[in-house]
Amino acid sequence: MRAPHHGILGFVLGALAFLCFAPHGLYALMVVLLGAIAYLGARTANWLRAAALGYVFGLGYFLFGVSWVYISMHEFGGMAMPVAAFATLLFCAYLALFPAMACAILGARRIPAAVRILVMFPAFWALSEWLRGWFFTGFPWLATGYTQITQSGATPLGQYAPLLGVYGVSWLCALSGAAIAWIVSTFMDKRMAQFGVGAALLAIIVATGAVLGQVRWTQAVGAPTSVALVQGNIEQSMKWRPEVARSTLDTYLGLALSSKQSLILLPETALPMFNVDIPPEYFRLLGEHAKSNGGDILLGVPEYAGPQRYYNSVMSFGTAPTQIYRKHHLVPFGDYFPKWPVLAWIMGALQIPMSDFSRGEAIQQPLAVAGQRVAANICYEDVFGEEIIRQLPAATLLANFTNDAWWGKSNASEQHGQMSQMRAKEAGRYMLRATNTGVSAIIGEDGAVLASAAQFTQTTLVGSVQGFTGATPFSRWGNAAFLVLTGIAVILGLSTMASQSRR
């Protein structure tokens, strides 16, 4: 097979990967795709060609997987169509560098094939995703580990999440794919004596995952709490217009006052003006209603805290004293404009209101409301697993407040919801998702979606949630265990290469 064909096939394989994520959920396909890229990469002539194969795979992967970036910039950010298209292409071209770095090792012929495929490639793949998750503030979207959590809960590979987190699951996805690549490679090359290595490895990974699925890392605590998740369905193009602000306030007030549950959640920036500009009577009505329910209301609102200091916040009103959570992990160009001269043209092209928030504290206490201790996180924050666990084990519930209307009618909202499911699985806690247009959902401690509201409808999702106590290994260690395991794999591979060079 010649290199040009490799390139076309690599792009197609990458493009197919979007089917592995929500809402499609073909989780097993992700393992097969990684197996295919490992097989093809190991048969390239050198590391440069293997990297090129990984790069075109990455282009297909991200162009099809995060095309909603264009919608955000053009339809809601006011960027001209050609500029938005170019910026999206440039962004995906940057993201494709990470799969390229991971796949380069497959073409390093000085390393034995078994070490390249079964040891180093899975480690490099997962480490490249971890690196992508923090480089330039981080973009961990579409980490392959997310494919292993479905609407009904975790797959056998997803059961490793409470131990190793999502990047550990990515490593196991790549390791399982590498095992398939080894099976195919040894069969094609008629090396039947080595055939069983890949099969045994794959069987051990899946069987261990099934056993881990029977382990309960956390325990229920206290009585269940009734909850209402208010989905206002305020159109993004209208949300920040001053002339419709009063209507938005009335919509959310009416939906909140019609809810009789102990804990009522309104989404990120549900009230589209600073808290100091909202009539005090408005907050008084919400607080009195929450008290009549014997609980509290949590709502998203921009918080003015003094000159040049305003936050994307969640505030509580009701039986408990008013408490505030301030968003810490801000999104470049969404929550703030980074001072990067090379990207100044993006700042000038985008028209995003409330886009220079201050940063909240890195470590904040859970909100003690309605008999629970709620670890709040706002929008994009729930894609960073190590940041969510900062409020554990004190928190009994997780809650994400978001406005995914920025992404229009794309797959992004379902992809975001899938990441919330992974956070619930990693932490062993229920996750509540209060959103403007969807996906509003109640997610169990095992990552399964227990209830969800239809997108782009004005509704209130009601249900019951259970608080949990205790700590999963991941909530104690974070990514440390994953980094140790993949680090050992890299050291083993490098030592093998060094020993080969001395011969």
PDB file of C-alpha atoms in Angstrom, residues 169-352:
ATOM      1  CA  VAL A 169      -9.373   4.959  29.676  1.00  0.00           C
ATOM      2  CA  SER A 170      -7.869   6.515  26.522  1.00  0.00           C
ATOM      3  CA  TRP A 171      -4.688   4.545  27.207  1.00  0.00           C
ATOM      4  CA  LEU A 172      -6.674   1.324  27.517  1.00  0.00           C
ATOM      5  CA  CYS A 173      -8.578   2.116  24.301  1.00  0.00           C
ATOM      6  CA  ALA A 174      -5.275   2.535  22.480  1.00  0.00           C
ATOM      7  CA  LEU A 175      -3.823  -0.563  24.199  1.00  0.00           C
ATOM      8  CA  SER A 176      -6.845  -2.620  23.131  1.00  0.00           C
ATOM      9  CA  GLY A 177      -6.526  -1.266  19.595  1.00  0.00           C
ATOM     10  CA  ALA A 178      -2.819  -2.092  19.630  1.00  0.00           C
ATOM     11  CA  ALA A 179      -3.663  -5.654  20.700  1.00  0.00           C
ATOM     12  CA  ILE A 180      -5.971  -5.949  17.679  1.00  0.00           C
ATOM     13  CA  ALA A 181      -3.229  -4.531  15.440  1.00  0.00           C
ATOM     14  CA  TRP A 182      -0.807  -7.120  16.827  1.00  0.00           C
ATOM     15  CA  ILE A 183      -3.288  -9.942  16.217  1.00  0.00           C
ATOM     16  CA  VAL A 184      -3.783  -8.865  12.592  1.00  0.00           C
ATOM     17  CA  SER A 185      -0.065  -8.235  12.043  1.00  0.00           C
ATOM     18  CA  THR A 186       1.071 -11.608  13.358  1.00  0.00           C
ATOM     19  CA  PHE A 187      -1.644 -13.370  11.368  1.00  0.00           C
ATOM     20  CA  MET A 188      -0.758 -11.572   8.119  1.00  0.00           C
ATOM     21  CA  ASP A 189       2.952 -12.255   8.639  1.00  0.00           C
ATOM     22  CA  LYS A 190       2.257 -15.876   9.607  1.00  0.00           C
ATOM     23  CA  ARG A 191       3.927 -15.445  13.001  1.00  0.00           C
ATOM     24  CA  MET A 192       1.359 -17.639  14.681  1.00  0.00           C
ATOM     25  CA  ALA A 193       3.537 -18.275  17.727  1.00  0.00           C
ATOM     26  CA  GLN A 194       3.067 -14.607  18.697  1.00  0.00           C
ATOM     27  CA  PHE A 195      -0.619 -14.445  17.758  1.00  0.00           C
ATOM     28  CA  GLY A 196      -1.837 -15.274  21.244  1.00  0.00           C
ATOM     29  CA  VAL A 197      -0.076 -12.303  22.883  1.00  0.00           C
ATOM     30  CA  GLY A 198      -2.514  -9.768  21.467  1.00  0.00           C
ATOM     31  CA  ALA A 199      -5.551 -11.958  22.103  1.00  0.00           C
ATOM     32  CA  ALA A 200      -4.552 -12.596  25.712  1.00  0.00           C
ATOM     33  CA  LEU A 201      -3.894  -8.905  26.346  1.00  0.00           C
ATOM     34  CA  LEU A 202      -7.270  -7.901  24.933  1.00  0.00           C
ATOM     35  CA  ALA A 203      -9.070 -10.547  26.976  1.00  0.00           C
ATOM     36  CA  ILE A 204      -7.347  -9.467  30.203  1.00  0.00           C
ATOM     37  CA  ILE A 205      -8.235  -5.787  29.674  1.00  0.00           C
ATOM     38  CA  VAL A 206     -11.910  -6.514  29.015  1.00  0.00           C
ATOM     39  CA  ALA A 207     -12.261  -9.113  31.775  1.00  0.00           C
ATOM     40  CA  THR A 208     -10.631  -6.855  34.368  1.00  0.00           C
ATOM     41  CA  GLY A 209     -12.958  -4.032  33.337  1.00  0.00           C
ATOM     42  CA  ALA A 210     -15.967  -6.283  33.859  1.00  0.00           C
ATOM     43  CA  VAL A 211     -14.740  -7.136  37.357  1.00  0.00           C
ATOM     44  CA  LEU A 212     -14.131  -3.459  38.182  1.00  0.00           C
ATOM     45  CA  GLY A 213     -17.741  -2.790  37.216  1.00  0.00           C
ATOM     46  CA  GLN A 214     -18.820  -4.723  40.307  1.00  0.00           C
ATOM     47  CA  VAL A 215     -16.784  -2.529  42.684  1.00  0.00           C
ATOM     48  CA  ARG A 216     -18.576   0.271  44.547  1.00  0.00           C
ATOM     49  CA  TRP A 217     -16.057   2.947  45.419  1.00  0.00           C
ATOM     50  CA  THR A 218     -18.474   5.356  47.132  1.00  0.00           C
ATOM     51  CA  GLN A 219     -21.490   4.996  49.430  1.00  0.00           C
ATOM     52  CA  ALA A 220     -24.900   6.658  49.588  1.00  0.00           C
ATOM     53  CA  VAL A 221     -25.335   9.153  52.420  1.00  0.00           C
ATOM     54  CA  GLY A 222     -28.479  10.807  53.756  1.00  0.00           C
ATOM     55  CA  ALA A 223     -31.949  10.887  52.267  1.00  0.00           C
ATOM     56  CA  PRO A 224     -32.617  11.521  48.549  1.00  0.00           C
ATOM     57  CA  THR A 225     -33.262  15.125  47.511  1.00  0.00           C
ATOM     58  CA  SER A 226     -35.890  16.249  45.012  1.00  0.00           C
ATOM     59  CA  VAL A 227     -34.455  18.422  42.233  1.00  0.00           C
ATOM     60  CA  ALA A 228     -35.712  20.599  39.386  1.00  0.00           C
ATOM     61  CA  LEU A 229     -33.441  21.549  36.482  1.00  0.00           C
ATOM     62  CA  VAL A 230     -34.859  24.591  34.693  1.00  0.00           C
ATOM     63  CA  GLN A 231     -34.202  24.762  30.935  1.00  0.00           C
ATOM     64  CA  GLY A 232     -35.263  28.207  29.713  1.00  0.00           C
ATOM     65  CA  ASN A 233     -34.465  27.673  26.016  1.00  0.00           C
ATOM     66  CA  ILE A 234     -33.527  31.310  25.478  1.00  0.00           C
ATOM     67  CA  GLU A 235     -32.285  31.769  21.915  1.00  0.00           C
ATOM     68  CA  GLN A 236     -28.579  32.643  21.941  1.00  0.00           C
ATOM     69  CA  SER A 237     -28.930  35.394  19.356  1.00  0.00           C
ATOM     70  CA  MET A 238     -31.516  37.102  21.614  1.00  0.00           C
ATOM     71  CA  LYS A 239     -30.162  36.320  25.066  1.00  0.00           C
ATOM     72  CA  TRP A 240     -27.958  39.382  25.573  1.00  0.00           C
ATOM     73  CA  ARG A 241     -30.185  41.982  23.914  1.00  0.00           C
ATOM     74  CA  PRO A 242     -31.258  44.605  26.467  1.00  0.00           C
ATOM     75  CA  GLU A 243     -34.790  44.760  25.069  1.00  0.00           C
ATOM     76  CA  VAL A 244     -35.443  41.068  25.864  1.00  0.00           C
ATOM     77  CA  ALA A 245     -33.724  40.959  29.257  1.00  0.00           C
ATOM     78  CA  ARG A 246     -36.976  41.575  31.132  1.00  0.00           C
ATOM     79  CA  SER A 247     -38.666  38.743  29.252  1.00  0.00           C
ATOM     80  CA  THR A 248     -35.774  36.395  30.119  1.00  0.00           C
ATOM     81  CA  LEU A 249     -35.997  37.282  33.804  1.00  0.00           C
ATOM     82  CA  ASP A 250     -39.764  36.685  33.754  1.00  0.00           C
ATOM     83  CA  THR A 251     -39.325  33.324  32.010  1.00  0.00           C
ATOM     84  CA  TYR A 252     -36.903  31.988  34.576  1.00  0.00           C
ATOM     85  CA  LEU A 253     -38.844  33.424  37.489  1.00  0.00           C
ATOM     86  CA  GLY A 254     -42.045  31.752  36.300  1.00  0.00           C
ATOM     87  CA  LEU A 255     -40.353  28.391  35.760  1.00  0.00           C
ATOM     88  CA  ALA A 256     -38.623  28.555  39.138  1.00  0.00           C
ATOM     89  CA  LEU A 257     -41.757  29.544  41.041  1.00  0.00           C
ATOM     90  CA  SER A 258     -43.688  26.656  39.481  1.00  0.00           C
ATOM     91  CA  SER A 259     -41.124  24.140  40.799  1.00  0.00           C
ATOM     92  CA  LYS A 260     -41.836  22.533  44.174  1.00  0.00           C
ATOM     93  CA  GLN A 261     -38.590  20.604  44.562  1.00  0.00           C
ATOM     94  CA  SER A 262     -36.082  21.141  47.382  1.00  0.00           C
ATOM     95  CA  LEU A 263     -33.176  21.961  45.065  1.00  0.00           C
ATOM     96  CA  ILE A 264     -33.833  24.090  41.959  1.00  0.00           C
ATOM     97  CA  LEU A 265     -31.065  24.767  39.427  1.00  0.00           C
ATOM     98  CA  LEU A 266     -31.013  27.476  36.745  1.00  0.00           C
ATOM     99  CA  PRO A 267     -28.273  27.369  34.052  1.00  0.00           C
ATOM    100  CA  GLU A 268     -25.126  29.406  33.436  1.00  0.00           C
ATOM    101  CA  THR A 269     -25.842  33.159  33.098  1.00  0.00           C
ATOM    102  CA  ALA A 270     -29.549  32.384  33.176  1.00  0.00           C
ATOM    103  CA  LEU A 271     -30.031  36.003  34.266  1.00  0.00           C
ATOM    104  CA  PRO A 272     -28.294  38.009  31.484  1.00  0.00           C
ATOM    105  CA  MET A 273     -27.212  41.039  33.507  1.00  0.00           C
ATOM    106  CA  PHE A 274     -25.043  41.794  36.509  1.00  0.00           C
ATOM    107  CA  ASN A 275     -26.484  40.721  39.843  1.00  0.00           C
ATOM    108  CA  VAL A 276     -26.342  44.337  41.073  1.00  0.00           C
ATOM    109  CA  ASP A 277     -28.569  45.425  38.184  1.00  0.00           C
ATOM    110  CA  ILE A 278     -31.309  42.903  38.970  1.00  0.00           C
ATOM    111  CA  PRO A 279     -34.069  44.267  41.239  1.00  0.00           C
ATOM    112  CA  PRO A 280     -33.618  43.011  44.837  1.00  0.00           C
ATOM    113  CA  GLU A 281     -37.293  42.003  44.780  1.00  0.00           C
ATOM    114  CA  TYR A 282     -36.449  39.396  42.145  1.00  0.00           C
ATOM    115  CA  PHE A 283     -33.966  37.609  44.386  1.00  0.00           C
ATOM    116  CA  ARG A 284     -36.301  37.972  47.356  1.00  0.00           C
ATOM    117  CA  LEU A 285     -39.092  36.170  45.488  1.00  0.00           C
ATOM    118  CA  LEU A 286     -36.751  33.343  44.516  1.00  0.00           C
ATOM    119  CA  GLY A 287     -35.401  32.998  48.047  1.00  0.00           C
ATOM    120  CA  GLU A 288     -38.858  32.958  49.654  1.00  0.00           C
ATOM    121  CA  HIS A 289     -40.058  30.342  47.193  1.00  0.00           C
ATOM    122  CA  ALA A 290     -37.034  28.152  47.936  1.00  0.00           C
ATOM    123  CA  LYS A 291     -37.715  28.493  51.660  1.00  0.00           C
ATOM    124  CA  SER A 292     -41.344  27.465  51.137  1.00  0.00           C
ATOM    125  CA  ASN A 293     -40.002  24.296  49.487  1.00  0.00           C
ATOM    126  CA  GLY A 294     -37.646  23.720  52.403  1.00  0.00           C
ATOM    127  CA  GLY A 295     -34.591  24.089  50.183  1.00  0.00           C
ATOM    128  CA  ASP A 296     -32.547  26.347  47.916  1.00  0.00           C
ATOM    129  CA  ILE A 297     -32.205  27.723  44.391  1.00  0.00           C
ATOM    130  CA  LEU A 298     -28.866  27.797  42.558  1.00  0.00           C
ATOM    131  CA  LEU A 299     -28.677  30.103  39.561  1.00  0.00           C
ATOM    132  CA  GLY A 300     -26.109  31.343  37.091  1.00  0.00           C
ATOM    133  CA  VAL A 301     -25.593  35.104  36.944  1.00  0.00           C
ATOM    134  CA  PRO A 302     -22.750  37.490  36.044  1.00  0.00           C
ATOM    135  CA  GLU A 303     -21.482  38.838  39.353  1.00  0.00           C
ATOM    136  CA  TYR A 304     -20.140  42.375  39.720  1.00  0.00           C
ATOM    137  CA  ALA A 305     -17.556  42.471  42.522  1.00  0.00           C
ATOM    138  CA  GLY A 306     -16.039  45.906  42.003  1.00  0.00           C
ATOM    139  CA  PRO A 307     -14.276  47.909  39.273  1.00  0.00           C
ATOM    140  CA  GLN A 308     -12.707  45.603  36.660  1.00  0.00           C
ATOM    141  CA  ARG A 309     -13.805  42.565  38.671  1.00  0.00           C
ATOM    142  CA  TYR A 310     -16.732  40.528  37.497  1.00  0.00           C
ATOM    143  CA  TYR A 311     -17.262  36.796  37.528  1.00  0.00           C
ATOM    144  CA  ASN A 312     -19.226  34.071  35.801  1.00  0.00           C
ATOM    145  CA  SER A 313     -20.907  32.871  38.991  1.00  0.00           C
ATOM    146  CA  VAL A 314     -23.479  30.587  40.571  1.00  0.00           C
ATOM    147  CA  MET A 315     -25.359  32.062  43.540  1.00  0.00           C
ATOM    148  CA  SER A 316     -27.675  30.382  46.058  1.00  0.00           C
ATOM    149  CA  PHE A 317     -30.892  31.701  47.631  1.00  0.00           C
ATOM    150  CA  GLY A 318     -33.158  29.967  50.124  1.00  0.00           C
ATOM    151  CA  THR A 319     -32.926  28.310  53.511  1.00  0.00           C
ATOM    152  CA  ALA A 320     -29.105  28.373  53.576  1.00  0.00           C
ATOM    153  CA  PRO A 321     -27.110  31.623  53.689  1.00  0.00           C
ATOM    154  CA  THR A 322     -26.320  32.992  50.219  1.00  0.00           C
ATOM    155  CA  GLN A 323     -23.212  31.318  48.792  1.00  0.00           C
ATOM    156  CA  ILE A 324     -21.276  31.932  45.591  1.00  0.00           C
ATOM    157  CA  TYR A 325     -19.221  29.776  43.256  1.00  0.00           C
ATOM    158  CA  ARG A 326     -17.049  31.686  40.768  1.00  0.00           C
ATOM    159  CA  LYS A 327     -15.841  30.054  37.573  1.00  0.00           C
ATOM    160  CA  HIS A 328     -12.111  29.379  37.697  1.00  0.00           C
ATOM    161  CA  HIS A 329     -11.178  27.748  34.374  1.00  0.00           C
ATOM    162  CA  LEU A 330     -12.027  30.441  31.845  1.00  0.00           C
ATOM    163  CA  VAL A 331     -12.399  29.763  28.111  1.00  0.00           C
ATOM    164  CA  PRO A 332     -10.155  31.870  25.843  1.00  0.00           C
ATOM    165  CA  PHE A 333     -12.232  34.137  23.567  1.00  0.00           C
ATOM    166  CA  GLY A 334     -15.410  33.072  25.392  1.00  0.00           C
ATOM    167  CA  ASP A 335     -14.841  34.086  29.017  1.00  0.00           C
ATOM    168  CA  TYR A 336     -11.815  36.303  28.454  1.00  0.00           C
ATOM    169  CA  PHE A 337      -9.522  37.637  25.740  1.00  0.00           C
ATOM    170  CA  PRO A 338      -5.979  36.292  26.187  1.00  0.00           C
ATOM    171  CA  LYS A 339      -3.210  38.779  25.527  1.00  0.00           C
ATOM    172  CA  TRP A 340      -1.727  36.868  22.607  1.00  0.00           C
ATOM    173  CA  PRO A 341      -0.694  39.396  19.885  1.00  0.00           C
ATOM    174  CA  VAL A 342      -0.601  36.711  17.191  1.00  0.00           C
ATOM    175  CA  LEU A 343      -4.326  36.080  17.745  1.00  0.00           C
ATOM    176  CA  ALA A 344      -5.391  39.714  18.017  1.00  0.00           C
ATOM    177  CA  TRP A 345      -7.348  39.411  14.750  1.00  0.00           C
ATOM    178  CA  ILE A 346      -9.659  36.856  16.385  1.00  0.00           C
ATOM    179  CA  MET A 347     -10.360  39.250  19.231  1.00  0.00           C
ATOM    180  CA  GLY A 348     -11.310  41.944  16.755  1.00  0.00           C
ATOM    181  CA  ALA A 349     -13.538  39.642  14.698  1.00  0.00           C
ATOM    182  CA  LEU A 350     -15.559  38.102  17.527  1.00  0.00           C
ATOM    183  CA  GLN A 351     -18.520  39.867  19.102  1.00  0.00           C
ATOM    184  CA  ILE A 352     -19.127  38.016  22.369  1.00  0.00           C
TER     185      ILE A 352
END
